[in-house]
């Protein structure tokens, strides 16, 4: 492989890592807002621990992206100094929490996708990304178990909890298609056999989520439309407020250390 080709491959892996890192970072920020607001103390702890896992994934992935893309940007610079149009997270990750059932529906969709895609990505041609993906796949499997458990509990609970869980699924599912979309960088990696496109896990994801929804006695939505644009930097109005809150301390005290 020529140096030029290797550099192009590194840039594509950098974009892949950036997408994944942004998803993890933004979803972690959403989950953090449940702290002190979750239905029980145990859920305060559970959701905050899931958010911490995701922050860990984001730190590693953004740091890797900054090294591979040749800019040398750190994880903090990528997280705290980009504007909204530079973020490549899916709209699903930034979707407002809604009630607890909406959050669980979002977790159900995302954690099943992340577990499957990270497991596939653990065999990619970039050694550090492969190692990160292998670890992340094991961690998000616990996130999946948490989401599965609550989906079934709410679906088989009271009439009100069942209605809310179904409403949550109906709200979230139009945002799921973007998880499996590939930009040019991801498509090139997939075509070269260097890294799998997320679409390779789509059918497995559908079967896994359908099985959980069926156990909950609920209906798997069939969306008539699909949200997109997040991977291209086109985000929702609510994303601006999320980003401002997330970046406020770092921008107020540039160069600060803690």
PDB file of N, CA and C in Angstrom, residues 1 15 21 111 163 179-180 199 203 220 240:
ATOM      1  N   UNK A   1       0.841  -1.197   0.000  1.00  0.00           N
ATOM      2  CA  UNK A   1       0.000   0.000   0.000  1.00  0.00           C
ATOM      3  C   UNK A   1       0.879   1.251   0.000  1.00  0.00           C
ATOM      4  N   UNK A  15     -13.157   9.701   9.779  1.00  0.00           N
ATOM      5  CA  UNK A  15     -14.554  10.110   9.630  1.00  0.00           C
ATOM      6  C   UNK A  15     -15.491   9.086  10.259  1.00  0.00           C
ATOM      7  N   UNK A  21     -18.170   8.620  17.537  1.00  0.00           N
ATOM      8  CA  UNK A  21     -17.890   9.417  18.727  1.00  0.00           C
ATOM      9  C   UNK A  21     -18.942  10.471  18.978  1.00  0.00           C
ATOM     10  N   UNK A 111     -29.016   0.956  21.347  1.00  0.00           N
ATOM     11  CA  UNK A 111     -28.131  -0.034  21.963  1.00  0.00           C
ATOM     12  C   UNK A 111     -28.064  -1.323  21.153  1.00  0.00           C
ATOM     13  N   UNK A 163     -49.399   2.155  26.989  1.00  0.00           N
ATOM     14  CA  UNK A 163     -49.674   3.206  26.007  1.00  0.00           C
ATOM     15  C   UNK A 163     -48.454   4.098  25.804  1.00  0.00           C
ATOM     16  N   UNK A 179     -29.285   5.531  11.352  1.00  0.00           N
ATOM     17  CA  UNK A 179     -28.216   4.747  11.968  1.00  0.00           C
ATOM     18  C   UNK A 179     -27.480   3.889  10.946  1.00  0.00           C
ATOM     19  N   UNK A 180     -28.180   3.479   9.911  1.00  0.00           N
ATOM     20  CA  UNK A 180     -27.634   2.497   8.971  1.00  0.00           C
ATOM     21  C   UNK A 180     -27.183   3.124   7.644  1.00  0.00           C
ATOM     22  N   UNK A 199     -25.049  -0.723   7.577  1.00  0.00           N
ATOM     23  CA  UNK A 199     -26.194  -1.384   6.945  1.00  0.00           C
ATOM     24  C   UNK A 199     -26.084  -2.903   7.013  1.00  0.00           C
ATOM     25  N   UNK A 203     -30.656  -6.095   9.174  1.00  0.00           N
ATOM     26  CA  UNK A 203     -31.623  -7.186   9.331  1.00  0.00           C
ATOM     27  C   UNK A 203     -31.513  -7.827  10.708  1.00  0.00           C
ATOM     28  N   UNK A 220     -44.283  -3.311  16.637  1.00  0.00           N
ATOM     29  CA  UNK A 220     -43.114  -2.660  16.045  1.00  0.00           C
ATOM     30  C   UNK A 220     -43.587  -1.668  14.979  1.00  0.00           C
ATOM     31  N   UNK A 240     -29.140  22.829  19.226  1.00  0.00           N
ATOM     32  CA  UNK A 240     -28.405  24.048  19.559  1.00  0.00           C
ATOM     33  C   UNK A 240     -28.330  24.276  21.054  1.00  0.00           C
TER      34      UNK A 240
END
